[in-house]
Amino acid sequence: MKIGIVCYPTFGGSGVVATELGMALAERGHHVHFITYKQPVRLDLIANNIHFHEVFVEEYPLFHFQPYELALSSKMVEVVEMYGLEILHVHYAIPHAYAAYMAKLMLKEKGIDIKVVTTLHGTDITLVGSHPNYKTAVEFSINNSDVVTTVSESLKKDTLRLFNIRKDIKVIYNFIDFEQYLEINSEECKRHTIANENERIIIHVSNLRPVKRAADVIDIFYKIQKEIPSKLLLVGEGPDRENIESQAKALGILDKILFMGNSNEVSKLLCYSDLFLLPSETESFGLAALEAMAARTPVISTNSGGLPEVNINGVTGFLSNVGDTDDMAKNGIYILRDIEKLQQFKQNALDHAKQFSLENVLPDYKEVYRGVIANCC
Ligand code: GMT
């Protein structure tokens, strides 16, 4: 198949899923064309069957806002025509689904029937997309996609609750390419470079936006380290970084926290870790939690959104109400205190993560593509 993938190229989960999906398809002989404003962070351009088309937006003094959607839809038309693409798979509704619809109309005038698959990832529905400023256009774009998928049952419910949707929505979960985890799951990690022998290593990975409740991460860690000697690895950059640094300093625990910034080697950092904290306000799925579990790291998370579909309470970690940092710290201490219990949770986390392997999930996307090409969905 010849597939165009449109995504955000940054460190966010939607870009990661889109990139891993495209690379997996290309490895299996499909021709995959990424169309976005920058090379996606995890994209390996040297691989076979991968193409990258950069979308440029010209600066012009009249523009207060650069018209990215226009440049994107023009680029989609150009690439579809040039390379004979059959499908445009757009990740994140805003503005990708809208731009794809425009491309579809332009191509129709040229006698080309391009199919549009839209994957909704979360904040495009729950936080941004349902805002009155965008809602009409997002609803329109979803209803005019040929196929719509969400990354969890919870996000499907939210989409149907927040918008007037006239289409079927297919749930296709986030996935993990375990090939990338073989090494870290088989090797002894050199954790002594990070912590002393008697210390546990706790980790949080996110874009440090308000939805991630990074202040709760510090609060939970503060409570855990009073009982259990530990270090916190904080991976990612974002608007809350300065606030949480000040919070950690005020609590006297700054020296126990390593701010790692954005990293392309999250799986290696997870290898060091005993516990993953994800106290988000909401997560449609929580790819970061799944990546942790694939690296044998149990998860302390909230019970909101799709997190209960990924993190199984009392098995792979624990779920708590949003903001209940006492409960999250208590659960963390329970897992970390006893080495045998910790090993059991680690094994459970890995076992459950396997359900979301690339091999299990990729066929669902392929079925969607084949169905839409055959026009039978
Ligand atoms: O979590 C973020 O802020 C990034 C965001 C994105 O769109 O890149 O992640 C969303 O998509 C991921 C991949 O499908 C999901 O695993 C995340 O749970 C989801 N984030 C939220 O719903 C907050």
Coordinates of C-alpha atoms and ligand atoms in Angstrom, one line a residue:
M1 CA 0.0 0.0 0.0
K2 CA 1.0 3.6 -0.5
I3 CA 0.2 5.6 2.6
G4 CA 0.7 9.3 3.6
I5 CA 1.1 9.9 7.3
V6 CA 0.5 13.4 8.8
C7 CA 1.4 14.0 12.4
Y8 CA 3.1 16.4 14.8
P9 CA 6.8 15.7 14.6
T10 CA 7.6 16.6 18.3
F11 CA 7.9 14.4 21.4
G12 CA 4.2 14.0 22.0
G13 CA 2.6 10.6 22.0
S14 CA 0.6 11.1 18.8
G15 CA 3.7 11.8 16.9
V16 CA 5.5 8.8 18.4
V17 CA 2.6 6.4 17.5
A18 CA 2.4 7.8 14.0
T19 CA 6.1 7.4 13.5
E20 CA 6.4 3.9 14.9
L21 CA 3.4 2.9 12.8
G22 CA 4.9 4.3 9.6
M23 CA 8.2 2.7 10.2
A24 CA 6.6 -0.7 10.9
L25 CA 4.6 -0.5 7.7
A26 CA 7.6 0.5 5.7
E27 CA 9.6 -2.4 7.1
R28 CA 6.9 -4.7 5.9
G29 CA 7.2 -3.4 2.3
H30 CA 4.5 -0.6 2.3
H31 CA 5.5 2.8 1.0
V32 CA 5.1 5.4 3.7
H33 CA 5.3 9.2 3.1
F34 CA 5.5 11.4 6.2
I35 CA 4.1 14.9 5.6
T36 CA 4.8 17.5 8.3
Y37 CA 6.7 20.6 9.1
K38 CA 9.8 18.9 10.6
Q39 CA 11.4 15.4 10.6
P40 CA 9.6 13.5 13.3
V41 CA 11.9 12.9 16.3
R42 CA 11.8 9.1 16.1
L43 CA 11.8 8.8 12.3
D44 CA 14.7 6.9 10.7
L45 CA 15.0 8.4 7.2
I46 CA 17.6 5.9 6.1
A47 CA 15.2 3.0 6.3
N48 CA 13.7 1.5 3.2
N49 CA 10.3 2.8 1.8
I50 CA 10.3 5.8 4.1
H51 CA 9.9 9.3 2.5
F52 CA 9.7 12.6 4.2
H53 CA 8.0 15.7 2.7
E54 CA 8.5 19.0 4.6
V55 CA 5.7 21.5 4.8
F56 CA 7.0 25.1 4.5
V57 CA 5.1 28.1 5.5
E58 CA 6.4 31.3 4.1
E59 CA 6.7 34.3 6.4
Y60 CA 4.8 37.3 5.2
P61 CA 4.3 40.6 7.1
L62 CA 0.6 40.5 6.6
F63 CA 0.2 37.2 8.4
H64 CA -0.3 37.5 12.1
F65 CA -0.8 33.6 12.1
Q66 CA 1.0 31.5 9.5
P67 CA -1.6 29.6 7.3
Y68 CA -0.1 26.1 8.1
E69 CA -3.3 24.2 7.1
L70 CA -3.2 25.7 3.6
A71 CA 0.4 24.8 3.1
L72 CA -0.3 21.3 4.6
S73 CA -3.3 20.6 2.4
S74 CA -1.4 21.8 -0.7
K75 CA 1.5 19.5 0.2
M76 CA -0.9 16.6 0.7
V77 CA -2.3 17.1 -2.8
E78 CA 1.1 17.4 -4.3
V79 CA 2.4 14.2 -2.7
V80 CA -0.7 12.1 -3.4
E81 CA -0.5 13.1 -7.1
M82 CA 3.2 12.6 -7.4
Y83 CA 3.5 9.3 -5.6
G84 CA 0.0 7.8 -6.3
L85 CA -0.9 7.5 -2.6
E86 CA -4.0 5.6 -1.7
I87 CA -4.6 6.7 1.9
L88 CA -3.9 9.8 4.0
H89 CA -3.7 8.7 7.6
V90 CA -3.8 11.8 9.8
H91 CA -3.0 11.7 13.5
Y92 CA -4.5 14.4 15.7
A93 CA -7.7 16.1 14.5
I94 CA -6.4 19.7 14.7
P95 CA -5.7 20.8 12.1
H96 CA -4.7 17.6 10.3
A97 CA -8.2 16.1 9.7
Y98 CA -9.5 19.5 8.5
A99 CA -6.5 19.9 6.1
A100 CA -7.0 16.4 4.8
Y101 CA -10.6 17.0 4.0
M102 CA -9.6 20.1 1.9
A103 CA -7.0 17.9 0.2
K104 CA -9.6 15.3 -0.5
L105 CA -11.9 17.9 -2.2
M106 CA -9.0 19.3 -4.3
L107 CA -8.0 15.8 -5.4
K108 CA -11.6 14.9 -6.2
E109 CA -11.6 17.8 -8.8
K110 CA -8.6 16.1 -10.4
G111 CA -10.5 12.8 -10.5
I112 CA -8.5 11.2 -7.6
D113 CA -10.4 9.5 -4.7
I114 CA -8.0 9.7 -1.8
K115 CA -9.2 8.0 1.4
V116 CA -8.8 9.8 4.7
V117 CA -8.2 7.9 8.0
T118 CA -8.3 10.0 11.1
T119 CA -6.8 8.8 14.4
L120 CA -7.9 10.8 17.4
H121 CA -5.3 10.9 20.2
G122 CA -6.8 12.7 23.2
T123 CA -6.2 16.3 23.7
D124 CA -7.5 17.0 20.2
I125 CA -10.9 15.9 21.7
T126 CA -10.8 16.3 25.4
L127 CA -8.9 19.5 26.0
V128 CA -8.6 21.5 22.8
G129 CA -10.9 20.1 20.2
S130 CA -14.1 20.5 22.1
H131 CA -13.4 24.2 22.9
P132 CA -16.1 26.3 21.1
N133 CA -13.3 27.9 19.0
Y134 CA -12.6 24.7 17.3
K135 CA -15.6 22.4 17.9
T136 CA -17.5 23.0 14.7
A137 CA -14.5 22.4 12.5
V138 CA -13.3 19.3 14.4
E139 CA -16.8 17.7 14.4
F140 CA -17.1 18.4 10.6
S141 CA -13.6 16.9 10.0
I142 CA -14.4 13.8 12.0
N143 CA -17.7 13.2 10.2
N144 CA -16.1 13.7 6.8
S145 CA -13.2 11.3 7.4
D146 CA -13.6 7.9 5.6
V147 CA -12.6 6.1 8.8
V148 CA -12.1 7.3 12.4
T149 CA -10.1 5.5 15.1
T150 CA -9.4 6.4 18.7
V151 CA -6.6 5.0 20.9
S152 CA -8.9 3.7 23.7
E153 CA -12.5 2.9 24.6
S154 CA -12.5 5.9 26.9
L155 CA -11.5 8.3 24.1
K156 CA -14.2 6.8 21.9
K157 CA -16.8 7.5 24.6
D158 CA -15.5 11.1 25.1
T159 CA -15.7 11.7 21.4
L160 CA -19.3 10.5 21.2
R161 CA -20.2 12.5 24.3
L162 CA -18.5 15.8 23.2
F163 CA -19.4 15.8 19.5
N164 CA -22.3 14.9 17.3
I165 CA -20.7 12.1 15.5
R166 CA -22.4 10.2 12.6
K167 CA -19.6 7.7 12.0
D168 CA -18.5 4.4 13.5
I169 CA -15.4 4.8 15.6
K170 CA -12.9 1.9 15.7
V171 CA -10.7 1.6 18.8
I172 CA -7.1 0.8 18.0
Y173 CA -4.8 0.9 21.1
N174 CA -1.4 2.4 21.3
F175 CA 1.3 -0.2 20.9
I176 CA 4.9 -1.1 21.7
D177 CA 7.6 -2.4 19.4
F178 CA 9.2 -4.9 21.8
E179 CA 12.2 -5.3 19.4
Q180 CA 13.4 -2.0 20.9
Y181 CA 13.0 -3.3 24.4
L182 CA 14.8 -6.7 24.0
E183 CA 18.2 -5.4 25.0
I184 CA 17.0 -3.5 28.1
N185 CA 14.9 -6.4 29.3
S186 CA 17.7 -8.9 28.9
E187 CA 20.7 -6.8 30.2
E188 CA 21.5 -5.8 33.7
C189 CA 21.1 -2.0 33.8
K190 CA 24.0 0.1 35.1
R191 CA 21.8 1.8 37.7
H192 CA 24.7 2.6 40.0
T193 CA 25.4 5.5 37.7
I194 CA 22.2 7.1 38.9
A195 CA 21.6 5.9 42.4
N196 CA 23.2 4.2 45.4
E197 CA 22.8 0.5 46.0
N198 CA 20.1 1.1 48.7
E199 CA 18.1 3.6 46.6
R200 CA 15.0 3.0 44.5
I201 CA 14.7 4.9 41.2
I202 CA 11.4 6.6 40.4
I203 CA 10.6 8.2 37.0
H204 CA 8.2 10.5 35.3
V205 CA 8.2 11.2 31.5
S206 CA 6.0 13.9 30.0
N207 CA 5.8 17.3 28.3
L208 CA 5.3 18.9 31.7
R209 CA 2.1 20.6 30.6
P210 CA -0.7 21.3 33.2
V211 CA -2.6 18.2 32.2
K212 CA 0.3 16.1 33.5
R213 CA 0.1 17.6 37.0
A214 CA 3.8 17.6 37.4
A215 CA 3.5 19.3 40.8
D216 CA 1.8 16.1 42.0
V217 CA 4.8 14.1 40.8
I218 CA 7.0 16.2 43.1
D219 CA 4.5 15.8 45.9
I220 CA 4.3 12.0 45.6
F221 CA 8.0 11.7 45.4
Y222 CA 8.5 13.9 48.4
K223 CA 6.2 11.5 50.4
I224 CA 7.8 8.4 49.1
Q225 CA 11.4 9.4 49.7
K226 CA 10.6 10.2 53.4
E227 CA 10.0 6.4 53.8
I228 CA 12.2 4.8 51.1
P229 CA 15.6 6.2 50.0
S230 CA 15.1 7.1 46.4
K231 CA 15.9 9.3 43.4
L232 CA 13.5 10.8 40.8
L233 CA 14.3 11.0 37.1
L234 CA 12.3 13.7 35.4
V235 CA 12.3 13.3 31.6
G236 CA 10.8 15.9 29.3
E237 CA 10.6 19.7 28.9
G238 CA 7.6 21.9 29.2
P239 CA 5.9 25.0 30.7
D240 CA 5.8 23.6 34.3
R241 CA 9.5 22.9 34.6
E242 CA 10.4 26.0 36.5
N243 CA 7.5 25.7 38.9
I244 CA 8.4 22.2 39.9
E245 CA 12.1 23.0 40.3
S246 CA 11.1 25.8 42.7
Q247 CA 8.7 23.4 44.5
A248 CA 11.4 20.7 44.8
K249 CA 13.9 23.3 46.2
A250 CA 11.3 24.5 48.7
L251 CA 10.8 20.9 49.9
G252 CA 14.6 20.4 50.1
I253 CA 14.7 17.5 47.6
L254 CA 16.2 19.2 44.6
D255 CA 19.4 17.1 45.0
K256 CA 17.4 13.9 44.7
I257 CA 15.9 14.8 41.4
L258 CA 17.6 14.5 38.0
F259 CA 16.1 16.7 35.3
M260 CA 17.0 14.9 32.1
G261 CA 15.2 17.2 29.5
N262 CA 13.8 15.7 26.3
S263 CA 15.3 12.4 25.5
N264 CA 15.4 10.0 22.5
E265 CA 16.5 7.2 24.9
V266 CA 13.5 6.9 27.1
S267 CA 13.6 3.1 27.1
K268 CA 17.2 3.2 28.4
L269 CA 16.2 5.5 31.3
L270 CA 13.2 3.3 32.0
C271 CA 15.6 0.4 32.3
Y272 CA 17.0 2.0 35.5
S273 CA 13.6 2.6 37.0
D274 CA 11.6 0.8 39.7
L275 CA 8.4 2.9 39.5
F276 CA 6.7 5.2 37.0
L277 CA 4.5 8.1 38.2
L278 CA 1.7 9.4 35.9
P279 CA -0.7 11.5 38.0
S280 CA -2.4 13.1 34.9
E281 CA -5.6 15.0 35.0
T282 CA -6.6 12.9 32.0
E283 CA -4.9 10.5 29.5
S284 CA -6.7 9.1 26.5
F285 CA -4.4 6.1 26.8
G286 CA -1.1 6.9 28.4
L287 CA 1.6 5.7 26.0
A288 CA 4.2 6.7 28.5
A289 CA 2.8 4.2 31.0
L290 CA 2.8 1.5 28.4
E291 CA 6.4 2.2 27.5
A292 CA 7.3 2.0 31.2
M293 CA 5.5 -1.3 31.6
A294 CA 7.3 -2.7 28.5
A295 CA 10.6 -1.9 30.4
R296 CA 9.3 -3.8 33.5
T297 CA 8.4 -0.7 35.4
P298 CA 5.1 -0.7 37.5
V299 CA 2.9 2.4 37.2
I300 CA 1.3 4.6 39.8
S301 CA -1.3 6.6 37.9
T302 CA -4.7 8.3 38.2
N303 CA -7.8 6.4 37.2
S304 CA -8.9 9.0 34.6
G305 CA -9.5 8.6 30.9
G306 CA -8.1 5.4 29.3
L307 CA -5.5 4.7 32.1
P308 CA -7.5 1.9 33.6
E309 CA -7.4 0.2 30.2
V310 CA -3.6 0.1 30.4
N311 CA -2.7 0.0 34.1
I312 CA -4.4 -2.8 36.0
N313 CA -5.1 -1.8 39.6
G314 CA -3.1 -4.0 42.1
V315 CA -1.5 -6.0 39.2
T316 CA 0.7 -3.7 37.0
G317 CA 0.6 -0.8 39.5
F318 CA -2.2 1.2 41.2
L319 CA -4.9 3.7 40.2
S320 CA -6.0 6.7 42.4
N321 CA -8.3 9.6 42.1
V322 CA -6.8 12.7 40.4
G323 CA -5.0 14.8 43.0
D324 CA -4.9 12.1 45.7
T325 CA -1.2 12.2 46.2
D326 CA -1.4 10.6 49.6
D327 CA -2.9 7.5 48.1
M328 CA -0.4 7.5 45.2
A329 CA 2.5 7.8 47.6
K330 CA 1.1 5.0 49.8
N331 CA 0.7 2.7 46.8
G332 CA 4.2 3.6 45.6
I333 CA 5.7 2.7 49.0
Y334 CA 3.8 -0.6 49.1
I335 CA 5.4 -1.6 45.8
L336 CA 8.9 -0.4 46.6
R337 CA 9.3 -1.5 50.1
D338 CA 9.6 -5.2 49.5
I339 CA 12.0 -6.5 46.8
E340 CA 9.9 -9.6 46.1
K341 CA 6.8 -7.6 45.7
L342 CA 8.6 -5.2 43.4
Q343 CA 9.8 -8.0 41.3
Q344 CA 6.3 -9.4 41.0
F345 CA 4.9 -6.0 39.9
K346 CA 7.7 -5.6 37.4
Q347 CA 6.9 -9.0 35.9
N348 CA 3.2 -8.3 35.8
A349 CA 3.8 -5.0 34.1
L350 CA 5.8 -6.6 31.3
D351 CA 3.3 -9.5 30.9
H352 CA 0.4 -7.1 30.6
A353 CA 2.3 -4.8 28.2
K354 CA 2.7 -7.7 25.8
Q355 CA -1.0 -7.5 25.0
F356 CA -0.2 -4.1 23.3
S357 CA 2.6 -5.4 21.1
L358 CA 3.1 -4.1 17.6
E359 CA 2.3 -7.6 16.3
N360 CA -1.1 -7.5 18.0
V361 CA -2.0 -4.0 17.0
L362 CA -0.6 -3.5 13.5
P363 CA -3.1 -5.9 11.8
D364 CA -5.9 -3.7 13.0
Y365 CA -4.5 -0.7 11.2
K366 CA -3.8 -2.8 8.1
E367 CA -7.4 -4.0 8.1
V368 CA -8.7 -0.4 8.3
Y369 CA -6.5 0.5 5.3
R370 CA -7.5 -2.5 3.2
G371 CA -11.2 -1.9 4.1
V372 CA -11.1 1.7 3.1
I373 CA -9.3 1.1 -0.1
A374 CA -11.8 -1.6 -1.0
N375 CA -14.4 1.0 0.0
C376 CA -16.2 -1.4 2.3
C377 CA -15.9 0.2 5.8
Ligands
GMT1 O1 0.0 13.7 26.4 C1 0.3 14.6 25.6 O2 0.2 15.8 26.0 C2 0.7 14.3 24.2 C3 -0.5 13.8 23.5 C4 -0.3 13.9 22.0 O3 -1.3 14.1 21.3 O4 0.8 13.7 21.4 O5 -0.7 12.4 23.9 C5 -2.0 11.9 23.6 O6 -1.8 10.8 22.6 C6 -1.1 9.7 23.1 C7 -0.9 8.7 21.9 O7 -2.1 8.3 21.4 C8 -1.8 9.0 24.3 O8 -1.1 7.9 24.7 C9 -1.8 10.1 25.4 O9 -2.5 9.5 26.5 C10 -2.6 11.3 24.9 N1 -2.5 12.4 25.9 C11 -3.6 12.8 26.6 O10 -4.7 12.4 26.4 C12 -3.4 13.9 27.6

